[in-house]
PDB file of C-alpha atoms and ligand atoms in Angstrom:
ATOM      1  CA  MET A   1     -24.397 -13.641 -26.074  1.00  0.00           C
ATOM      2  CA  THR A   2     -23.261 -14.098 -22.808  1.00  0.00           C
ATOM      3  CA  LYS A   3     -20.172 -11.800 -21.392  1.00  0.00           C
ATOM      4  CA  GLU A   4     -18.269 -12.282 -18.366  1.00  0.00           C
ATOM      5  CA  ILE A   5     -16.864  -9.130 -16.009  1.00  0.00           C
ATOM      6  CA  ALA A   6     -14.997  -8.909 -12.825  1.00  0.00           C
ATOM      7  CA  LEU A   7     -16.231  -6.053 -10.259  1.00  0.00           C
ATOM      8  CA  THR A   8     -12.852  -5.499  -8.114  1.00  0.00           C
ATOM      9  CA  PHE A   9     -13.327  -2.942  -5.033  1.00  0.00           C
ATOM     10  CA  ASP A  10     -10.307  -1.425  -3.898  1.00  0.00           C
ATOM     11  CA  ASP A  11      -9.185   0.242  -0.454  1.00  0.00           C
ATOM     12  CA  GLY A  12     -11.626  -1.015   1.899  1.00  0.00           C
ATOM     13  CA  PRO A  13     -12.996  -1.960   4.144  1.00  0.00           C
ATOM     14  CA  TRP A  14     -14.130   1.004   5.433  1.00  0.00           C
ATOM     15  CA  GLY A  15     -16.753   1.571   7.665  1.00  0.00           C
ATOM     16  CA  LEU A  16     -19.329   4.334   5.839  1.00  0.00           C
ATOM     17  CA  THR A  17     -19.380   2.850   2.587  1.00  0.00           C
ATOM     18  CA  THR A  18     -18.244  -0.969   2.641  1.00  0.00           C
ATOM     19  CA  PRO A  19     -21.520  -2.329   4.566  1.00  0.00           C
ATOM     20  CA  ARG A  20     -23.572  -0.608   1.672  1.00  0.00           C
ATOM     21  CA  VAL A  21     -21.627  -2.374  -1.175  1.00  0.00           C
ATOM     22  CA  LEU A  22     -21.979  -5.860   0.632  1.00  0.00           C
ATOM     23  CA  ASP A  23     -25.678  -5.288   1.178  1.00  0.00           C
ATOM     24  CA  GLU A  24     -26.401  -4.760  -2.556  1.00  0.00           C
ATOM     25  CA  LEU A  25     -23.886  -7.465  -3.634  1.00  0.00           C
ATOM     26  CA  ILE A  26     -25.057  -9.842  -1.089  1.00  0.00           C
ATOM     27  CA  ALA A  27     -28.698  -9.141  -1.564  1.00  0.00           C
ATOM     28  CA  GLN A  28     -28.315  -9.697  -5.532  1.00  0.00           C
ATOM     29  CA  LYS A  29     -25.853 -12.481  -4.965  1.00  0.00           C
ATOM     30  CA  ILE A  30     -23.446 -10.822  -7.181  1.00  0.00           C
ATOM     31  CA  PRO A  31     -19.780 -12.368  -7.130  1.00  0.00           C
ATOM     32  CA  ALA A  32     -16.736  -9.688  -6.789  1.00  0.00           C
ATOM     33  CA  THR A  33     -13.284  -9.558  -5.644  1.00  0.00           C
ATOM     34  CA  PHE A  34     -12.219  -7.060  -2.751  1.00  0.00           C
ATOM     35  CA  MET A  35      -8.546  -5.866  -2.773  1.00  0.00           C
ATOM     36  CA  ILE A  36      -8.013  -5.382   1.004  1.00  0.00           C
ATOM     37  CA  TRP A  37      -5.937  -2.338   2.447  1.00  0.00           C
ATOM     38  CA  GLY A  38      -4.548  -3.936   5.468  1.00  0.00           C
ATOM     39  CA  GLU A  39      -4.692  -1.048   8.157  1.00  0.00           C
ATOM     40  CA  HIS A  40      -8.247  -0.717   7.299  1.00  0.00           C
ATOM     41  CA  ALA A  41      -8.869  -4.736   7.722  1.00  0.00           C
ATOM     42  CA  LYS A  42      -7.283  -4.238  11.224  1.00  0.00           C
ATOM     43  CA  GLN A  43      -9.518  -1.203  11.846  1.00  0.00           C
ATOM     44  CA  TYR A  44     -13.080  -2.882  10.392  1.00  0.00           C
ATOM     45  CA  PRO A  45     -12.312  -6.493  11.066  1.00  0.00           C
ATOM     46  CA  GLU A  46     -15.965  -7.739  11.331  1.00  0.00           C
ATOM     47  CA  LEU A  47     -16.783  -6.120   7.503  1.00  0.00           C
ATOM     48  CA  VAL A  48     -14.124  -8.684   5.949  1.00  0.00           C
ATOM     49  CA  LYS A  49     -15.686 -11.762   8.351  1.00  0.00           C
ATOM     50  CA  ARG A  50     -19.007 -10.577   6.815  1.00  0.00           C
ATOM     51  CA  ALA A  51     -17.976 -10.610   2.951  1.00  0.00           C
ATOM     52  CA  ALA A  52     -15.963 -13.894   3.753  1.00  0.00           C
ATOM     53  CA  ALA A  53     -19.338 -15.516   5.441  1.00  0.00           C
ATOM     54  CA  ALA A  54     -21.452 -14.435   2.260  1.00  0.00           C
ATOM     55  CA  LYS A  55     -18.950 -17.074   0.259  1.00  0.00           C
ATOM     56  CA  LEU A  56     -19.412 -15.087  -3.105  1.00  0.00           C
ATOM     57  CA  PHE A  57     -16.374 -13.044  -3.092  1.00  0.00           C
ATOM     58  CA  SER A  58     -12.526 -13.462  -3.579  1.00  0.00           C
ATOM     59  CA  PHE A  59      -9.685 -11.299  -1.574  1.00  0.00           C
ATOM     60  CA  GLY A  60      -6.629  -9.606  -2.772  1.00  0.00           C
ATOM     61  CA  ASN A  61      -3.851  -8.383  -0.921  1.00  0.00           C
ATOM     62  CA  HIS A  62      -3.526  -4.200  -1.411  1.00  0.00           C
ATOM     63  CA  THR A  63      -0.743  -3.861   0.837  1.00  0.00           C
ATOM     64  CA  PHE A  64      -0.901  -2.615   4.521  1.00  0.00           C
ATOM     65  CA  SER A  65      -0.658   1.069   4.265  1.00  0.00           C
ATOM     66  CA  HIS A  66      -1.041   2.058   0.615  1.00  0.00           C
ATOM     67  CA  HIS A  67       2.282   3.250  -0.146  1.00  0.00           C
ATOM     68  CA  SER A  68       3.398   2.707  -3.634  1.00  0.00           C
ATOM     69  CA  LEU A  69       5.556  -0.507  -4.122  1.00  0.00           C
ATOM     70  CA  LEU A  70       8.060   1.980  -6.080  1.00  0.00           C
ATOM     71  CA  GLU A  71       8.798   4.110  -3.419  1.00  0.00           C
ATOM     72  CA  ILE A  72       9.792   1.438  -0.475  1.00  0.00           C
ATOM     73  CA  ASP A  73      12.645  -0.993  -0.258  1.00  0.00           C
ATOM     74  CA  GLU A  74      12.405  -5.064  -0.854  1.00  0.00           C
ATOM     75  CA  GLU A  75      12.008  -5.329   2.732  1.00  0.00           C
ATOM     76  CA  GLU A  76       9.079  -2.842   3.289  1.00  0.00           C
ATOM     77  CA  ILE A  77       7.547  -4.469   0.095  1.00  0.00           C
ATOM     78  CA  ARG A  78       7.524  -7.863   1.953  1.00  0.00           C
ATOM     79  CA  LYS A  79       6.417  -6.507   5.471  1.00  0.00           C
ATOM     80  CA  GLU A  80       3.401  -4.702   3.074  1.00  0.00           C
ATOM     81  CA  LEU A  81       2.694  -7.844   1.882  1.00  0.00           C
ATOM     82  CA  GLU A  82       3.097 -10.480   4.916  1.00  0.00           C
ATOM     83  CA  LYS A  83       0.979  -8.063   7.126  1.00  0.00           C
ATOM     84  CA  THR A  84      -2.012  -7.935   4.942  1.00  0.00           C
ATOM     85  CA  ASP A  85      -1.584 -11.833   3.873  1.00  0.00           C
ATOM     86  CA  HIS A  86      -1.750 -12.178   7.865  1.00  0.00           C
ATOM     87  CA  ILE A  87      -4.716 -10.320   8.721  1.00  0.00           C
ATOM     88  CA  VAL A  88      -6.503 -11.595   5.662  1.00  0.00           C
ATOM     89  CA  LYS A  89      -5.922 -15.112   6.577  1.00  0.00           C
ATOM     90  CA  GLU A  90      -7.194 -14.707   9.778  1.00  0.00           C
ATOM     91  CA  LEU A  91     -10.758 -13.339   8.771  1.00  0.00           C
ATOM     92  CA  THR A  92     -11.268 -15.144   5.904  1.00  0.00           C
ATOM     93  CA  GLY A  93      -9.253 -18.276   6.175  1.00  0.00           C
ATOM     94  CA  GLU A  94      -7.182 -17.754   3.023  1.00  0.00           C
ATOM     95  CA  VAL A  95      -3.768 -16.167   2.056  1.00  0.00           C
ATOM     96  CA  PRO A  96      -4.679 -13.736  -0.705  1.00  0.00           C
ATOM     97  CA  LYS A  97      -3.715 -15.263  -3.927  1.00  0.00           C
ATOM     98  CA  PHE A  98      -2.790 -12.293  -5.950  1.00  0.00           C
ATOM     99  CA  ILE A  99      -1.953  -8.551  -5.084  1.00  0.00           C
ATOM    100  CA  ARG A 100      -3.580  -5.411  -6.495  1.00  0.00           C
ATOM    101  CA  PRO A 101      -0.362  -2.587  -6.000  1.00  0.00           C
ATOM    102  CA  PRO A 102      -1.584   0.674  -4.424  1.00  0.00           C
ATOM    103  CA  PHE A 103      -2.098   2.924  -7.432  1.00  0.00           C
ATOM    104  CA  GLY A 104      -1.040   0.057 -10.268  1.00  0.00           C
ATOM    105  CA  ASP A 105       2.312   0.823  -9.814  1.00  0.00           C
ATOM    106  CA  ILE A 106       4.460  -1.854 -10.528  1.00  0.00           C
ATOM    107  CA  ASP A 107       8.051  -2.537 -12.401  1.00  0.00           C
ATOM    108  CA  PHE A 108      10.272  -5.092 -13.044  1.00  0.00           C
ATOM    109  CA  ASN A 109      12.095  -5.545  -9.758  1.00  0.00           C
ATOM    110  CA  THR A 110       9.010  -4.894  -7.724  1.00  0.00           C
ATOM    111  CA  LEU A 111       7.405  -8.194  -9.652  1.00  0.00           C
ATOM    112  CA  LYS A 112      10.267 -10.260  -8.837  1.00  0.00           C
ATOM    113  CA  ILE A 113       9.958  -9.623  -5.270  1.00  0.00           C
ATOM    114  CA  VAL A 114       6.194  -9.911  -5.180  1.00  0.00           C
ATOM    115  CA  ASN A 115       6.194 -13.072  -7.128  1.00  0.00           C
ATOM    116  CA  ARG A 116       2.477 -13.239  -7.225  1.00  0.00           C
ATOM    117  CA  PRO A 117      -0.315 -12.658 -10.197  1.00  0.00           C
ATOM    118  CA  ILE A 118      -0.749  -8.814  -9.943  1.00  0.00           C
ATOM    119  CA  ILE A 119      -4.317  -7.976 -11.068  1.00  0.00           C
ATOM    120  CA  CYS A 120      -4.447  -4.684 -12.745  1.00  0.00           C
ATOM    121  CA  TRP A 121      -7.684  -3.559 -14.471  1.00  0.00           C
ATOM    122  CA  SER A 122      -8.947  -2.712 -18.046  1.00  0.00           C
ATOM    123  CA  LEU A 123     -12.146  -0.225 -16.899  1.00  0.00           C
ATOM    124  CA  ASP A 124     -11.988   2.253 -14.344  1.00  0.00           C
ATOM    125  CA  THR A 125     -15.048   3.853 -12.872  1.00  0.00           C
ATOM    126  CA  GLU A 126     -12.680   6.686 -11.689  1.00  0.00           C
ATOM    127  CA  SER A 127     -14.811   7.331  -8.525  1.00  0.00           C
ATOM    128  CA  TRP A 128     -11.571   8.522  -6.601  1.00  0.00           C
ATOM    129  CA  ASN A 129     -11.266  11.055  -9.271  1.00  0.00           C
ATOM    130  CA  HIS A 130     -14.361  12.493  -9.649  1.00  0.00           C
ATOM    131  CA  HIS A 131     -16.844  11.459  -6.748  1.00  0.00           C
ATOM    132  CA  ASP A 132     -19.722  11.481  -8.784  1.00  0.00           C
ATOM    133  CA  VAL A 133     -22.585   8.482  -9.277  1.00  0.00           C
ATOM    134  CA  ASN A 134     -23.605   9.313 -12.644  1.00  0.00           C
ATOM    135  CA  GLN A 135     -19.824   9.503 -14.138  1.00  0.00           C
ATOM    136  CA  CYS A 136     -19.385   5.846 -12.437  1.00  0.00           C
ATOM    137  CA  LEU A 137     -22.335   4.663 -14.148  1.00  0.00           C
ATOM    138  CA  GLU A 138     -21.530   6.300 -17.548  1.00  0.00           C
ATOM    139  CA  ARG A 139     -17.857   4.740 -17.136  1.00  0.00           C
ATOM    140  CA  ALA A 140     -19.213   1.537 -16.419  1.00  0.00           C
ATOM    141  CA  THR A 141     -21.350   1.475 -19.548  1.00  0.00           C
ATOM    142  CA  LYS A 142     -18.191   1.055 -21.601  1.00  0.00           C
ATOM    143  CA  ALA A 143     -17.640  -2.201 -20.227  1.00  0.00           C
ATOM    144  CA  LYS A 144     -16.597  -5.365 -22.613  1.00  0.00           C
ATOM    145  CA  ASP A 145     -16.538  -8.962 -22.240  1.00  0.00           C
ATOM    146  CA  GLY A 146     -13.651 -10.215 -20.094  1.00  0.00           C
ATOM    147  CA  ASP A 147     -13.102  -6.497 -18.663  1.00  0.00           C
ATOM    148  CA  ILE A 148     -11.794  -6.529 -14.875  1.00  0.00           C
ATOM    149  CA  ILE A 149     -13.351  -3.168 -13.516  1.00  0.00           C
ATOM    150  CA  LEU A 150     -11.820  -0.951 -11.194  1.00  0.00           C
ATOM    151  CA  MET A 151     -13.969   0.002  -7.967  1.00  0.00           C
ATOM    152  CA  HIS A 152     -13.395   1.480  -4.737  1.00  0.00           C
ATOM    153  CA  ASP A 153     -15.800   0.535  -1.740  1.00  0.00           C
ATOM    154  CA  TYR A 154     -14.133   3.378   0.125  1.00  0.00           C
ATOM    155  CA  GLN A 155     -15.816   5.950  -2.157  1.00  0.00           C
ATOM    156  CA  GLU A 156     -19.484   7.172  -1.601  1.00  0.00           C
ATOM    157  CA  ALA A 157     -20.459   7.656  -4.815  1.00  0.00           C
ATOM    158  CA  GLU A 158     -19.449   4.130  -5.684  1.00  0.00           C
ATOM    159  CA  ALA A 159     -21.548   2.614  -3.173  1.00  0.00           C
ATOM    160  CA  GLU A 160     -24.288   5.017  -4.279  1.00  0.00           C
ATOM    161  CA  ALA A 161     -23.731   3.841  -8.317  1.00  0.00           C
ATOM    162  CA  LEU A 162     -23.384   0.363  -7.252  1.00  0.00           C
ATOM    163  CA  PRO A 163     -27.046  -0.996  -7.784  1.00  0.00           C
ATOM    164  CA  LYS A 164     -26.959   1.296 -11.121  1.00  0.00           C
ATOM    165  CA  ILE A 165     -24.445  -0.193 -12.790  1.00  0.00           C
ATOM    166  CA  ILE A 166     -25.166  -4.095 -11.742  1.00  0.00           C
ATOM    167  CA  ASP A 167     -28.576  -3.368 -13.117  1.00  0.00           C
ATOM    168  CA  TYR A 168     -27.175  -1.923 -16.251  1.00  0.00           C
ATOM    169  CA  LEU A 169     -24.310  -4.950 -16.796  1.00  0.00           C
ATOM    170  CA  GLN A 170     -27.635  -7.477 -15.879  1.00  0.00           C
ATOM    171  CA  LYS A 171     -29.797  -5.914 -18.909  1.00  0.00           C
ATOM    172  CA  ASN A 172     -26.761  -5.953 -20.945  1.00  0.00           C
ATOM    173  CA  ASP A 173     -25.918  -9.995 -20.352  1.00  0.00           C
ATOM    174  CA  PHE A 174     -23.238  -9.721 -18.337  1.00  0.00           C
ATOM    175  CA  ILE A 175     -22.544 -12.053 -15.734  1.00  0.00           C
ATOM    176  CA  PHE A 176     -20.351 -11.701 -12.684  1.00  0.00           C
ATOM    177  CA  LYS A 177     -17.034 -13.628 -11.800  1.00  0.00           C
ATOM    178  CA  THR A 178     -14.547 -13.234  -9.092  1.00  0.00           C
ATOM    179  CA  ILE A 179     -10.842 -12.768 -10.224  1.00  0.00           C
ATOM    180  CA  PRO A 180     -10.072 -16.406  -9.814  1.00  0.00           C
ATOM    181  CA  ASP A 181     -13.307 -17.188 -12.020  1.00  0.00           C
ATOM    182  CA  LEU A 182     -12.750 -14.679 -14.442  1.00  0.00           C
ATOM    183  CA  LEU A 183      -9.042 -15.898 -15.122  1.00  0.00           C
ATOM    184  CA  GLY A 184      -9.068 -19.527 -14.561  1.00  0.00           C
ATOM    185  CA  HIS A 185      -6.005 -21.905 -15.127  1.00  0.00           C
ATOM    186  CA  GLN A 186      -4.137 -18.566 -16.151  1.00  0.00           C
ATOM    187  CA  LEU A 187      -3.843 -17.924 -12.755  1.00  0.00           C
ATOM    188  CA  ASN A 188      -2.149 -20.933 -11.668  1.00  0.00           C
ATOM    189  CA  GLU A 189       0.900 -20.246 -14.208  1.00  0.00           C
ATOM    190  CA  GLU A 190       4.025 -18.278 -13.064  1.00  0.00           C
ATOM    191  CA  PRO A 191       3.163 -14.641 -12.064  1.00  0.00           C
ATOM    192  CA  TYR A 192       1.796 -12.195 -15.183  1.00  0.00           C
ATOM    193  CA  ILE A 193       0.407  -8.808 -14.876  1.00  0.00           C
ATOM    194  CA  TYR A 194      -3.250  -8.965 -15.681  1.00  0.00           C
ATOM    195  CA  TYR A 195      -5.450  -6.188 -17.164  1.00  0.00           C
ATOM    196  CA  SER A 196      -8.423  -8.388 -18.391  1.00  0.00           C
ATOM    197  CA  ARG A 197      -9.325 -12.203 -19.121  1.00  0.00           C
ATOM    198  CA  ASN A 198      -7.350 -11.653 -22.373  1.00  0.00           C
ATOM    199  CA  LYS A 199      -5.024  -9.528 -21.623  1.00  0.00           C
ATOM    200  CA  ARG A 200      -1.738  -9.981 -19.718  1.00  0.00           C
ATOM    201  CA  ASP A 201       1.702  -8.954 -19.543  1.00  0.00           C
ATOM    202  CA  LYS A 202       5.264 -11.280 -18.653  1.00  0.00           C
ATOM    203  CA  ILE A 203       7.263  -8.163 -18.106  1.00  0.00           C
ATOM    204  CA  GLY A 204      10.325  -9.676 -16.121  1.00  0.00           C
ATOM    205  CA  PHE A 205       9.461 -13.007 -16.329  1.00  0.00           C
ATOM    206  CA  LYS A 206      10.688 -13.764 -20.187  1.00  0.00           C
TER     207      LYS A 206
HETATM  208 ZN1  LIG B   1      -5.869   1.631  -3.438  1.00  0.00          ZN
END
């Protein structure tokens, strides 16, 4: 039975590692989603342009300076999102339709301000934590149908583990989807927090 999965990459683009991630995904025609850190996009605009030109990827807003949205006020939240919307639109032609909050930090008030789908995850390779190729792969082997996997194109271990992760998932009958393709029409409904294709939360929108 075919299973679906979404690879999501946070914190890029990053000059050392994003090119390796793009090389791999593009060579194998693997759809994925990049959650763009605005400051990094400003620093490496060519990498975002290259990703957009591949017509394989979707782009989310991961804020401009990567502060927790729970630690800044409403005006700053709006600015953080607008600045990244602007730069992603300039580089890809489209404003991101969804947000990945830094550190996954989100609460009732923040959701109301953001008013866009929030994409969290159901599986984390934790490259940011252990920086180890084998541990990235081992965590990826826990994947289930409909999972959203949190990865970081900012992390060397992740770039190195990626070919092995793709190979493992393909051999185990997973097909790769962007976030809009995995979630489908759900994304056009009023904003939820999404953890996977089958798990979403409607905190604050009752
Ligand atoms: Zn991040």
